[in-house]
Coordinates of C-alpha atoms and ligand atoms in Angstrom, one line a residue:
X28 CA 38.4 44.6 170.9
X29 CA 37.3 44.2 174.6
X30 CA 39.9 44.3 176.4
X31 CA 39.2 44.6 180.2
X32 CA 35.7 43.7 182.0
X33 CA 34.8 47.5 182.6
X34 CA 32.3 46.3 184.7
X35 CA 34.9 45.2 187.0
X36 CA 35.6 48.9 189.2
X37 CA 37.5 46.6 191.8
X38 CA 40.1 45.7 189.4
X39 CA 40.1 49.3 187.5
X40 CA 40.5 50.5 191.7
X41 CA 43.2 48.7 191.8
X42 CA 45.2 49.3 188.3
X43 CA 44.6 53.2 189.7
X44 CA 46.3 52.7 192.8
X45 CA 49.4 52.1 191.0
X46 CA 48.9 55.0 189.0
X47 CA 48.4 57.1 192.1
X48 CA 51.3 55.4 193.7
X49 CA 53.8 56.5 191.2
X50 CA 52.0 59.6 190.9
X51 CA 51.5 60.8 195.0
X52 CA 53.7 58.3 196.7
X53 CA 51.2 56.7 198.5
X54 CA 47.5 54.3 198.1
X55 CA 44.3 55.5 197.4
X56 CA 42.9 56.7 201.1
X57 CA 39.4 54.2 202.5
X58 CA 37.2 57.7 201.6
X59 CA 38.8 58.1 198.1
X60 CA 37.9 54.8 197.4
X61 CA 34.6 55.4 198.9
X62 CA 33.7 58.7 196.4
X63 CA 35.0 56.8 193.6
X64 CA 33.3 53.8 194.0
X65 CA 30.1 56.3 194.3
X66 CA 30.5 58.3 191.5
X67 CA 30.7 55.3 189.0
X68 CA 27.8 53.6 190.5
X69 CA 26.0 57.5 189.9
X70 CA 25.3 57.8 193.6
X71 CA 25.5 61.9 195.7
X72 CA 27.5 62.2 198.3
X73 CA 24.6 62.4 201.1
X74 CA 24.1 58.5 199.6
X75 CA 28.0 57.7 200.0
X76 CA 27.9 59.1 203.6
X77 CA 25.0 57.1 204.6
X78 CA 26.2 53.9 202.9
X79 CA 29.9 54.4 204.9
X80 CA 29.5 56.5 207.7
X81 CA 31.4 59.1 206.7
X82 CA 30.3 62.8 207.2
X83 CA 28.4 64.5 203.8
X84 CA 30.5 67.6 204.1
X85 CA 33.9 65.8 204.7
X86 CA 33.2 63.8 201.5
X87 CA 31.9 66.5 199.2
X88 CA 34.0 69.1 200.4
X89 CA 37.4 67.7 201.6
X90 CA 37.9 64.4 199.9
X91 CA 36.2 64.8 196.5
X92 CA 38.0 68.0 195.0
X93 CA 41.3 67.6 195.6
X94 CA 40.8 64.0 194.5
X95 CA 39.1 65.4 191.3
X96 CA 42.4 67.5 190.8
X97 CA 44.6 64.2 191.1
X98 CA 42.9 61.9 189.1
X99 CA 43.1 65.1 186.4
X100 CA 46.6 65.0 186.8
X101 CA 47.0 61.1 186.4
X102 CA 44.8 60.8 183.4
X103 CA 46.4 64.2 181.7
X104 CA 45.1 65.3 178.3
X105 CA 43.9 68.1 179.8
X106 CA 41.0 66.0 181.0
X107 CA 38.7 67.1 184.3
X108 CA 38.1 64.4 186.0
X109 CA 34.4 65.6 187.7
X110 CA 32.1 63.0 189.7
X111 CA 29.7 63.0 186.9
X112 CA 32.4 62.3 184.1
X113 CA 34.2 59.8 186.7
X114 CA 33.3 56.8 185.0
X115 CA 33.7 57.9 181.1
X116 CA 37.1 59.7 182.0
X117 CA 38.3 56.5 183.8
X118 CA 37.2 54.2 180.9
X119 CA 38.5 55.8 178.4
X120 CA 41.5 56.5 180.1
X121 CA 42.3 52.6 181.0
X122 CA 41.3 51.2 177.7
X123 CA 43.1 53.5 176.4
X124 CA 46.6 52.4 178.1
X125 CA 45.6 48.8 177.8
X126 CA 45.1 49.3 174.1
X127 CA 48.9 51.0 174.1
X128 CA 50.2 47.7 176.0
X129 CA 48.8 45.7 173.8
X130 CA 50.1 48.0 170.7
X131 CA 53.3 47.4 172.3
X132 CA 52.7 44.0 172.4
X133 CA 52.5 43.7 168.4
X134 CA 49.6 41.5 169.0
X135 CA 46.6 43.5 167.0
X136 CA 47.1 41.1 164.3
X137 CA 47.3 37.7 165.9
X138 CA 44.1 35.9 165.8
X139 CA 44.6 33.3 168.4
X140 CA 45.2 36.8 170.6
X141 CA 41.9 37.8 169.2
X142 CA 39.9 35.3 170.6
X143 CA 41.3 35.7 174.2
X144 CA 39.7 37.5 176.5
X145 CA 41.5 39.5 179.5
X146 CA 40.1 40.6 183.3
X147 CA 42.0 42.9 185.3
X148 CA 45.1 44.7 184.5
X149 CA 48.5 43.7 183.5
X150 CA 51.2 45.5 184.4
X151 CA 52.8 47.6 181.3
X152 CA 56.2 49.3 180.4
X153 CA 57.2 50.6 177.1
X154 CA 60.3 48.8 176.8
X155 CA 60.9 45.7 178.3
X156 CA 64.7 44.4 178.6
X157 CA 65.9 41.0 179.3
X158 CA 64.8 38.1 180.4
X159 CA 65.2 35.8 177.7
X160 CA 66.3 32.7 179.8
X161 CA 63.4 33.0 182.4
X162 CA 61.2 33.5 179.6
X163 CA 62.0 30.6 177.7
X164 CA 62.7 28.3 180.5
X165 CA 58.4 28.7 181.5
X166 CA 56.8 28.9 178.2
X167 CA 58.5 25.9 177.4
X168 CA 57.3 24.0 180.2
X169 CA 54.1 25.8 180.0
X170 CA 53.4 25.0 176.6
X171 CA 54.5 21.3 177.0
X172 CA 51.8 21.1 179.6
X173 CA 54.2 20.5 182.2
X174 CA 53.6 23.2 184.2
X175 CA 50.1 24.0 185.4
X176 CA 51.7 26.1 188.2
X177 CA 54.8 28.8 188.1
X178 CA 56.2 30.9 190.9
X179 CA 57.8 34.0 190.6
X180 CA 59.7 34.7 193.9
X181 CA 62.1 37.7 194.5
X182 CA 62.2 40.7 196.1
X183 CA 60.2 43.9 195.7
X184 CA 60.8 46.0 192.5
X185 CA 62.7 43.0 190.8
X186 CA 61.0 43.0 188.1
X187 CA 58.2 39.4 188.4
X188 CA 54.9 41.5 187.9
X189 CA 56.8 42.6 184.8
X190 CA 58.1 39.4 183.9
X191 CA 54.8 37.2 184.6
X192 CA 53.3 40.1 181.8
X193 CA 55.5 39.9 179.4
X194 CA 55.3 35.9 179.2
X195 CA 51.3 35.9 179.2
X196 CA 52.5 37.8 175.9
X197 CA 54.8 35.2 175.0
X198 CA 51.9 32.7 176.1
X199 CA 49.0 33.7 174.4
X200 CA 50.6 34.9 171.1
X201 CA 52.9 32.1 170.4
X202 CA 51.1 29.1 172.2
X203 CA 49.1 26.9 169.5
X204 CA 45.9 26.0 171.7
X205 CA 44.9 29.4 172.4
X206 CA 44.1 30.4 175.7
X207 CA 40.3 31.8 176.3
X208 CA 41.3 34.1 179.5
X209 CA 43.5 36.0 181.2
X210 CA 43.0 36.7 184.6
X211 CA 45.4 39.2 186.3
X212 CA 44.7 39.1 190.4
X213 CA 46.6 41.8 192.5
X214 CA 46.4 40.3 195.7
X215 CA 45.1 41.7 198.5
X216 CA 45.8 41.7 202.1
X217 CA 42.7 39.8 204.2
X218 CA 41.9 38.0 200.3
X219 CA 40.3 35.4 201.4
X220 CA 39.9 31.8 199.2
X221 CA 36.6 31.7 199.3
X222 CA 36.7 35.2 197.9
X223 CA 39.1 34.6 195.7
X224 CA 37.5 31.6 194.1
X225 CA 33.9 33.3 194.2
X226 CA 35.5 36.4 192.1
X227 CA 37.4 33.6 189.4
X228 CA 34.0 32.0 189.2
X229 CA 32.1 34.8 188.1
X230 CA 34.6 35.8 185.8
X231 CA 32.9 32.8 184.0
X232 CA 29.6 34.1 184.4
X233 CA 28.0 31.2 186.9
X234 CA 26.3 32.7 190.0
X235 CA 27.8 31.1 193.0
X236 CA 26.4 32.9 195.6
X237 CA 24.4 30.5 197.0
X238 CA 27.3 27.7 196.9
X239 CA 29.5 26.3 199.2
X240 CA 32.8 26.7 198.8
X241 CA 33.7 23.0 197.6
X242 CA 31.0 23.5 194.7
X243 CA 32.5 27.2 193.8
X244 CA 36.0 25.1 193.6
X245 CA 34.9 22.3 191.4
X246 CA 32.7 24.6 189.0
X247 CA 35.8 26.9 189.0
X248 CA 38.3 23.5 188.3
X249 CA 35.6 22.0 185.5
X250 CA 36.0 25.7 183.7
X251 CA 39.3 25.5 183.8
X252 CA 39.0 22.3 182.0
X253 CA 37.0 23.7 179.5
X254 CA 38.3 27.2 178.9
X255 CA 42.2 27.5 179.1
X256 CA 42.8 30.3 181.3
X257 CA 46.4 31.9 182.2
X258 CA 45.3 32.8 185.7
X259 CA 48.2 35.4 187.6
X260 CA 47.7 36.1 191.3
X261 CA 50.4 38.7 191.6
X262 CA 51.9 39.5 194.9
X263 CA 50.7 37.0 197.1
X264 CA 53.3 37.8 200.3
X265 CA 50.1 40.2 201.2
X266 CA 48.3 37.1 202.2
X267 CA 50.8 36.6 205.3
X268 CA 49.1 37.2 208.4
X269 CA 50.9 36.7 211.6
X270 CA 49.5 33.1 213.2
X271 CA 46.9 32.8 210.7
X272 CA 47.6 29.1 210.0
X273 CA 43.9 28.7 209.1
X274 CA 44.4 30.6 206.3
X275 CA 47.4 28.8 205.1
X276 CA 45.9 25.6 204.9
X277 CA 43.1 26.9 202.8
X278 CA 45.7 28.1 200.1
X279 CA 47.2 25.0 200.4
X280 CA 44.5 23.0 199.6
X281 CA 43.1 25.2 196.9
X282 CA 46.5 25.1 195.3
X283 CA 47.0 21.8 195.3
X284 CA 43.6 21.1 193.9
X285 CA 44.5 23.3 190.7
X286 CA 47.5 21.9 190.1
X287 CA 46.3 18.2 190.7
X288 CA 43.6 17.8 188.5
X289 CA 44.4 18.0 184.6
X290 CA 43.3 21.1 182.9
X291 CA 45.1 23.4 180.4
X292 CA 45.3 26.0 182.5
X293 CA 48.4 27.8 184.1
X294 CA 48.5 29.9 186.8
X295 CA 51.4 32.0 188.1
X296 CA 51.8 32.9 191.3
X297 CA 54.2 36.1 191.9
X298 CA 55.6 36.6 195.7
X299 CA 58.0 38.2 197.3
X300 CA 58.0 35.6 199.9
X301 CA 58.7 31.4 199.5
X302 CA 55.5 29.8 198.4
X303 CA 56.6 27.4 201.4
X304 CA 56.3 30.7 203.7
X305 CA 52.5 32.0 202.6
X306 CA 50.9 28.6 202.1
X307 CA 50.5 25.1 204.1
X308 CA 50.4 21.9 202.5
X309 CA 50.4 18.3 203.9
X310 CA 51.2 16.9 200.5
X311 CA 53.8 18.6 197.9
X312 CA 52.4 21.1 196.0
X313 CA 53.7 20.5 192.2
X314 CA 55.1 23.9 190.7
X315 CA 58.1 25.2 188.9
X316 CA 59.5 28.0 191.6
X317 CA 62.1 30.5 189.5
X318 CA 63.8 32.7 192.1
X319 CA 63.6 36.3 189.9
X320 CA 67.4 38.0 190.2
X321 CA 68.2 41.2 188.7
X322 CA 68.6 41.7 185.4
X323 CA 72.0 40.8 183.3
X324 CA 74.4 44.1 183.1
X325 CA 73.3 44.6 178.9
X326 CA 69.1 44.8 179.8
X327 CA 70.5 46.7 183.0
X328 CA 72.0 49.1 180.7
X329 CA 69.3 49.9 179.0
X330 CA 67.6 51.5 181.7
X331 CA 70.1 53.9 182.4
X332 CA 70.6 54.4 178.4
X333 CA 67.0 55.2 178.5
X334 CA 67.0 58.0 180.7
X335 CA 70.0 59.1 178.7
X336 CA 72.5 58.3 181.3
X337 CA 76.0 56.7 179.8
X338 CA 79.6 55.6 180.6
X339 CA 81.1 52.9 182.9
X340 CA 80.0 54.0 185.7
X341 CA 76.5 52.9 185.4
X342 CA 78.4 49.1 185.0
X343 CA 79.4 50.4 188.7
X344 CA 76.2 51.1 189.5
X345 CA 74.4 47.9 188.3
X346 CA 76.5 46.1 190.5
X347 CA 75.7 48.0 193.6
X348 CA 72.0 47.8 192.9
X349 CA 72.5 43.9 192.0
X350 CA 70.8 44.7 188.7
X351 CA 67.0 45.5 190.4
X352 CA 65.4 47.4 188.0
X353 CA 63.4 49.6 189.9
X354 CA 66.3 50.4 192.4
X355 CA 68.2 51.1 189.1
X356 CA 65.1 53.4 187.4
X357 CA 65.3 55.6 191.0
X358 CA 69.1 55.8 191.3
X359 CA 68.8 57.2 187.5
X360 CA 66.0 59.4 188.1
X361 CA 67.5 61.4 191.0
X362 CA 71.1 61.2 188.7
X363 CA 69.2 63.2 186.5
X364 CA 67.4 65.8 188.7
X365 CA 70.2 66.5 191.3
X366 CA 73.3 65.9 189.8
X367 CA 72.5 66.6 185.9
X368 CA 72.4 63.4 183.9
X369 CA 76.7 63.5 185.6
X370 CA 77.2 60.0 186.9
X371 CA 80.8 61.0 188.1
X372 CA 79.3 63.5 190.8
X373 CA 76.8 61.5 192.0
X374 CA 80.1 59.3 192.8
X375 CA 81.8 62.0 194.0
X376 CA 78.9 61.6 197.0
X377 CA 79.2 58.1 197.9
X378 CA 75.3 57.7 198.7
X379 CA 73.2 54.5 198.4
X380 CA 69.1 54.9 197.6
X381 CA 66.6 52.9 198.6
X382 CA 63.7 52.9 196.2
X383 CA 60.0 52.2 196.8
X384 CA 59.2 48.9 196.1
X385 CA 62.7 47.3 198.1
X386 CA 61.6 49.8 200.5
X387 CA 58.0 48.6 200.9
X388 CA 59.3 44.7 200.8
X389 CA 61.6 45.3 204.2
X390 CA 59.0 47.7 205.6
X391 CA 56.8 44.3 205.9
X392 CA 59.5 42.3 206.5
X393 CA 60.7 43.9 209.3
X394 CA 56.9 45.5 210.4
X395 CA 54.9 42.5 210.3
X396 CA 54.8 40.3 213.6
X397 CA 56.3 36.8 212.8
X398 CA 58.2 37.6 209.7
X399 CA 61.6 37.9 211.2
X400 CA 62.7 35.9 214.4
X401 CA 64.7 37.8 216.6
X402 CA 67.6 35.6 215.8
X403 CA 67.1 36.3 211.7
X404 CA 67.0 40.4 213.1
X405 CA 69.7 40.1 214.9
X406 CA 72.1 37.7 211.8
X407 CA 70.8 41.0 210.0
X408 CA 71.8 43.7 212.1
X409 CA 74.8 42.0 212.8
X410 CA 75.7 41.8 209.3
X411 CA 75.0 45.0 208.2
X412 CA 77.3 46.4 211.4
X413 CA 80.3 44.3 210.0
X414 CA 80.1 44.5 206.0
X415 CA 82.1 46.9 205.3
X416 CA 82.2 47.5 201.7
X417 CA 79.5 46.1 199.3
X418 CA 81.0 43.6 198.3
X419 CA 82.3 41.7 201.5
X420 CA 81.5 38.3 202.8
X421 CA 81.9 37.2 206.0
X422 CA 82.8 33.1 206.8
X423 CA 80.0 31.2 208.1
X424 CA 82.2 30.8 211.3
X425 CA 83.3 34.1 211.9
X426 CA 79.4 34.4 212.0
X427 CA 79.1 31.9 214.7
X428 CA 82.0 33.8 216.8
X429 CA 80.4 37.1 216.7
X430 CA 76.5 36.6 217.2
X431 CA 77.8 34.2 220.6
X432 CA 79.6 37.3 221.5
X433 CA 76.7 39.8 220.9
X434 CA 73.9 37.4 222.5
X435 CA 73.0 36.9 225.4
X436 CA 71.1 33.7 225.2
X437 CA 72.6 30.5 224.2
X438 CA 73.1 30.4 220.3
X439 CA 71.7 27.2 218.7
X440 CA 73.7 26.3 215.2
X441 CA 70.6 24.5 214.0
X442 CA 68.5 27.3 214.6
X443 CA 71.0 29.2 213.3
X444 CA 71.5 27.5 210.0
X445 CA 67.6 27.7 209.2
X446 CA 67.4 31.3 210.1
X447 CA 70.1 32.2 207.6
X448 CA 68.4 29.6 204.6
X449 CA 65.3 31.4 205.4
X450 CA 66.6 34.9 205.1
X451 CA 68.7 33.2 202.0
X452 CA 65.6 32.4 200.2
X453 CA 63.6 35.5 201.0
X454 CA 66.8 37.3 199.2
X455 CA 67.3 39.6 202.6
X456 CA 71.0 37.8 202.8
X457 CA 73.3 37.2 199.9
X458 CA 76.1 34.1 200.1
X459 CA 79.1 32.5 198.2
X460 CA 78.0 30.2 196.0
X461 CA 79.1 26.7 196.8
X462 CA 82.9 26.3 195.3
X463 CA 84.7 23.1 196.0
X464 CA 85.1 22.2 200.0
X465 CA 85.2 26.2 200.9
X466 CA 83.0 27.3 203.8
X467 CA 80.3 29.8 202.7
X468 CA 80.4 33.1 203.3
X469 CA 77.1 36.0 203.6
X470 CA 76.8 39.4 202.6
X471 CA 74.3 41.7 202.3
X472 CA 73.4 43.9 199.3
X473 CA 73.9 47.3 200.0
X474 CA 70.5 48.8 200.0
X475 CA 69.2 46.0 202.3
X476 CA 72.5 47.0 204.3
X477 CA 71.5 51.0 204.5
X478 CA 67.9 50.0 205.3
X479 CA 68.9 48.6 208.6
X480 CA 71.3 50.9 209.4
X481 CA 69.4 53.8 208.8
X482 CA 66.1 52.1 209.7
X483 CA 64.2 55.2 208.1
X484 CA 60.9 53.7 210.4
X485 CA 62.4 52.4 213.7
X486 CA 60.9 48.7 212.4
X487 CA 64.7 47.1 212.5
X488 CA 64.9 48.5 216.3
X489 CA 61.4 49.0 217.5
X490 CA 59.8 45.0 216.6
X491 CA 57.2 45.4 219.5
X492 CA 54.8 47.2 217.1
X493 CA 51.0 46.6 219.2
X494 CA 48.4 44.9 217.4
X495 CA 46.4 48.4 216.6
X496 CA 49.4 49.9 214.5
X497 CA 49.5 46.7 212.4
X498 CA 45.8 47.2 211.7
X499 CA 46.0 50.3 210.8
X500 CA 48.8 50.0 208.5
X501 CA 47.4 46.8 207.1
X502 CA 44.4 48.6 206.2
X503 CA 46.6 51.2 204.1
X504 CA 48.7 49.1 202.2
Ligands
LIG18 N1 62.7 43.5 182.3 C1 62.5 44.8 182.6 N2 62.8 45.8 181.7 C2 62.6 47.1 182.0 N3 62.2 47.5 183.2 C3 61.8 46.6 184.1 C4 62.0 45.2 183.9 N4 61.6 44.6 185.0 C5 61.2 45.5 185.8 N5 61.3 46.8 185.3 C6 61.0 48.0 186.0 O1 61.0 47.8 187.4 C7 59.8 48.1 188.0 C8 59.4 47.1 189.0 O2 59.1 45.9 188.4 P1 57.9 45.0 189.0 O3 57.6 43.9 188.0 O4 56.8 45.8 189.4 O5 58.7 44.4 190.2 P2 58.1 43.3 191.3 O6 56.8 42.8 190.8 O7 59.1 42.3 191.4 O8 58.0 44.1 192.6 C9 58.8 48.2 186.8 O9 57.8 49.1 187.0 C10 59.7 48.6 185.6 O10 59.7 50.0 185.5
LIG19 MG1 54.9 43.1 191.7

């Protein structure tokens, strides 16, 4: 079975920089990419130097080996990974755990699974827990051609790249008009539509170069028409650019186009941030939004069970974490390594953890120009100064007393009420759901609570970040 485009080094690129992620804490570096990308396409390193300015020696001697030793490590098997044996070591080693997803899938067998094709790689776990309502909830409106458009929204390590791949399982096994193509999209910072759509399009194997846009997006709309496709552009908050409304628009109108015109596609966005927040739209653009929460305490369970980690304290635990998986996979991990596999003495230390992907969602957050009004940074600092415990609220007026106190400009309760909604929906705030005539209340979730006190980067204090630094960490993440 085919089962990714191995032509396609841009998506293998990327499906390793999550590998090297979990494996070296941080992205592939620009000249990494740059050897890589060489050594598949068979080229020396004088050519690679030439072609990117990079210095010969600096390449071949600095970059290369020690990149050789990690990608050894990643692939494991005892397999060195050398620049001529690049491209069969990385084949093999993708197909090999795409072949294991799919295995895990149960899906071998299925011939309407047979018959679709996928590009790009989906996320994959060996056990997936919970779920059940999201999952039936979209396929059902997927399948009933409702929905030709689902968002995923929550915050980082939630679990919606997880989620969106586990229902293109549900999808494409169960669905009755087979889909022809899967299309898994990690988004990219500076992704522009007309790349986007030029990259979808060729997928299809029509040569747009020479097109305009507008023809790339109707060729692209009259093969959706003919091929159903389960498009997933996953993790689409890196498309927000401070002021770039431009860019905005252009999203807008190429969503709206795809979900206006009647095909049998789906796609499904999955964002950290509001759709509302990354896109522009004059019109409404039609789509089923699911805000992703943590998981229910019995999947939650499982996580910890799975690292061998039991008792009532992990209940504890899951509640502090507010069920996020990957906050809840870290917490276990370093249970395990400092403190033994005994829960009761990692109480006995009162500590809260902050794991990567929550970690990376407030770095932008509180990084990137424009995300955060100074009033939304100062409800937030505010809040984590005066909740207490993890579990306390404060009244919506009490709010209103304090900030007046703590600002020094006039406070506007307009402006305040649509900071908080905003912080509300991005999930950086928690409140009291509405009871009866009761005023509502906000909290913060602990780990979004240590973040800002601790404000491991000085983004919470320091928000006059120049231009450059952005840049520059734009063009690592
Ligand atoms: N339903 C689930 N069951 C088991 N583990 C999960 C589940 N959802 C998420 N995880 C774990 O949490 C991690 C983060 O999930 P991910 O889908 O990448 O989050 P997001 O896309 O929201 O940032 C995954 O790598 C996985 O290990
Ligand atoms: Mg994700």
């Amino acid at each position: 079975m085919n089962l990714i485009e191995i032509s396609d080094l841009e998506s293998i690129l990327d499906m390793l920089e999550e590998k090297v992620l979990q494996h070296s804490q941080r992205p592939l570096s620009e000249a990494e990419r740059i050897v890589i990308r060489g050594a598949w396409n068979g080229k020396d390193y004088k050519e690679m130097a030439s072609e990117s300015g990079y210095n010969t020696f600096y390449l071949q001697q600095k970059v290369a080996p020690p990149l050789w030793i990690m990608l050894s490590e990643i692939i494991g098997d005892e397999v060195k990974v050398r620049k001529l044996s690049l491209k069969n070591n990385l084949i093999s080693f993708i197909n090999k755990d795409n072949i294991s997803t799919l295995e895990n899938l149960n899906l071998e067998n299925d011939p309407l699974f047979e018959q679709t094709k996928f590009y790009g790689a989906l996320p994959k776990r060996k056990c997936f827990y919970g779920r059940e309502k999201e999952i039936q909830y979209v396929s059902k409106r997927v399948k009933s051609s409702k929905e030709q458009c689902v968002a995923l929204v929550g915050v980082g390590g939630i679990g919606k790249s997880l989620l969106a791949a586990k229902l293109i399982e549900e999808l494409v096994s169960k669905h009755s008009k087979y889909y022809n193509l899967v299309i898994w999209k990690k988004v990219k910072c500076n992704l522009s539509v007309n790349d986007l759509v030029s990259e979808l399009i060729s997928i299809f194997d029509v040569d747009s170069t020479k097109k305009s846009f507008r023809f790339k997006t109707s060729d692209l709309l009259i093969r959706l028409k003919s091929h159903p496709c389960l498009i997933i552009l996953d993790g689409l908050e890196a498309l927000v650019q401070a002021n770039d409304f431009k860019q905005k628009i252009e999203y807008g109108n190429f969503l709206t186009q795809l979900t206006e015109e009647e095909h049998q596609s789906c796609i499904i966005l999955t964002s950290q941030l509001p759709i509302e927040e990354i896109i522009y739209t004059d019109t409404t653009l039609l789509y089923t939004n699911l805000q992703i929460k943590g998981l229910e305490e019995n999947a939650a369970l499982q996580i910890f069970h799975e690292k061998k980690i039991y008792g009532e304290e992990c209940k504890k635990l899951i509640k502090t974490y507010r069920g996020n998986p990957s906050e809840l996979e870290s917490v276990a991990e370093r249970i395990n390594r400092y403190f033994g596999g005994n829960i009761q003495k990692f109480f006995d230390y009162k500590t809260t953890f902050i794991g990567q992907q929550l970690q990376a969602m407030l770095n932008q957050q509180f990084r990137q120009s424009g995300l955060l009004s100074d009033l939304q940074r100062q409800i937030m600092i505010y809040l984590a100064d005066e909740v207490s415990d993890e579990f306390k609220l404060i009244p919506f007026s009490k709010i209103v007393e304090n900030l007046r106190k703590r600002m020094t400009s006039d406070l506007s309760i307009s402006e305040l009420i649509t900071a908080m909604e905003v912080l509300e929906q991005r999930s950086l705030i928690e409140s009291t759901k509405k009871i009866g005539k009761d005023e509502v209340q906000y909290g913060l979730e602990p780990v979004v609570r240590k973040y800002i006190l601790v404000d491991p980067f000085g983004f919470v204090h320091n928000k006059n970040y120049t231009e450059d630094t952005e840049h520059i960490l734009n063009e690592c993440a």
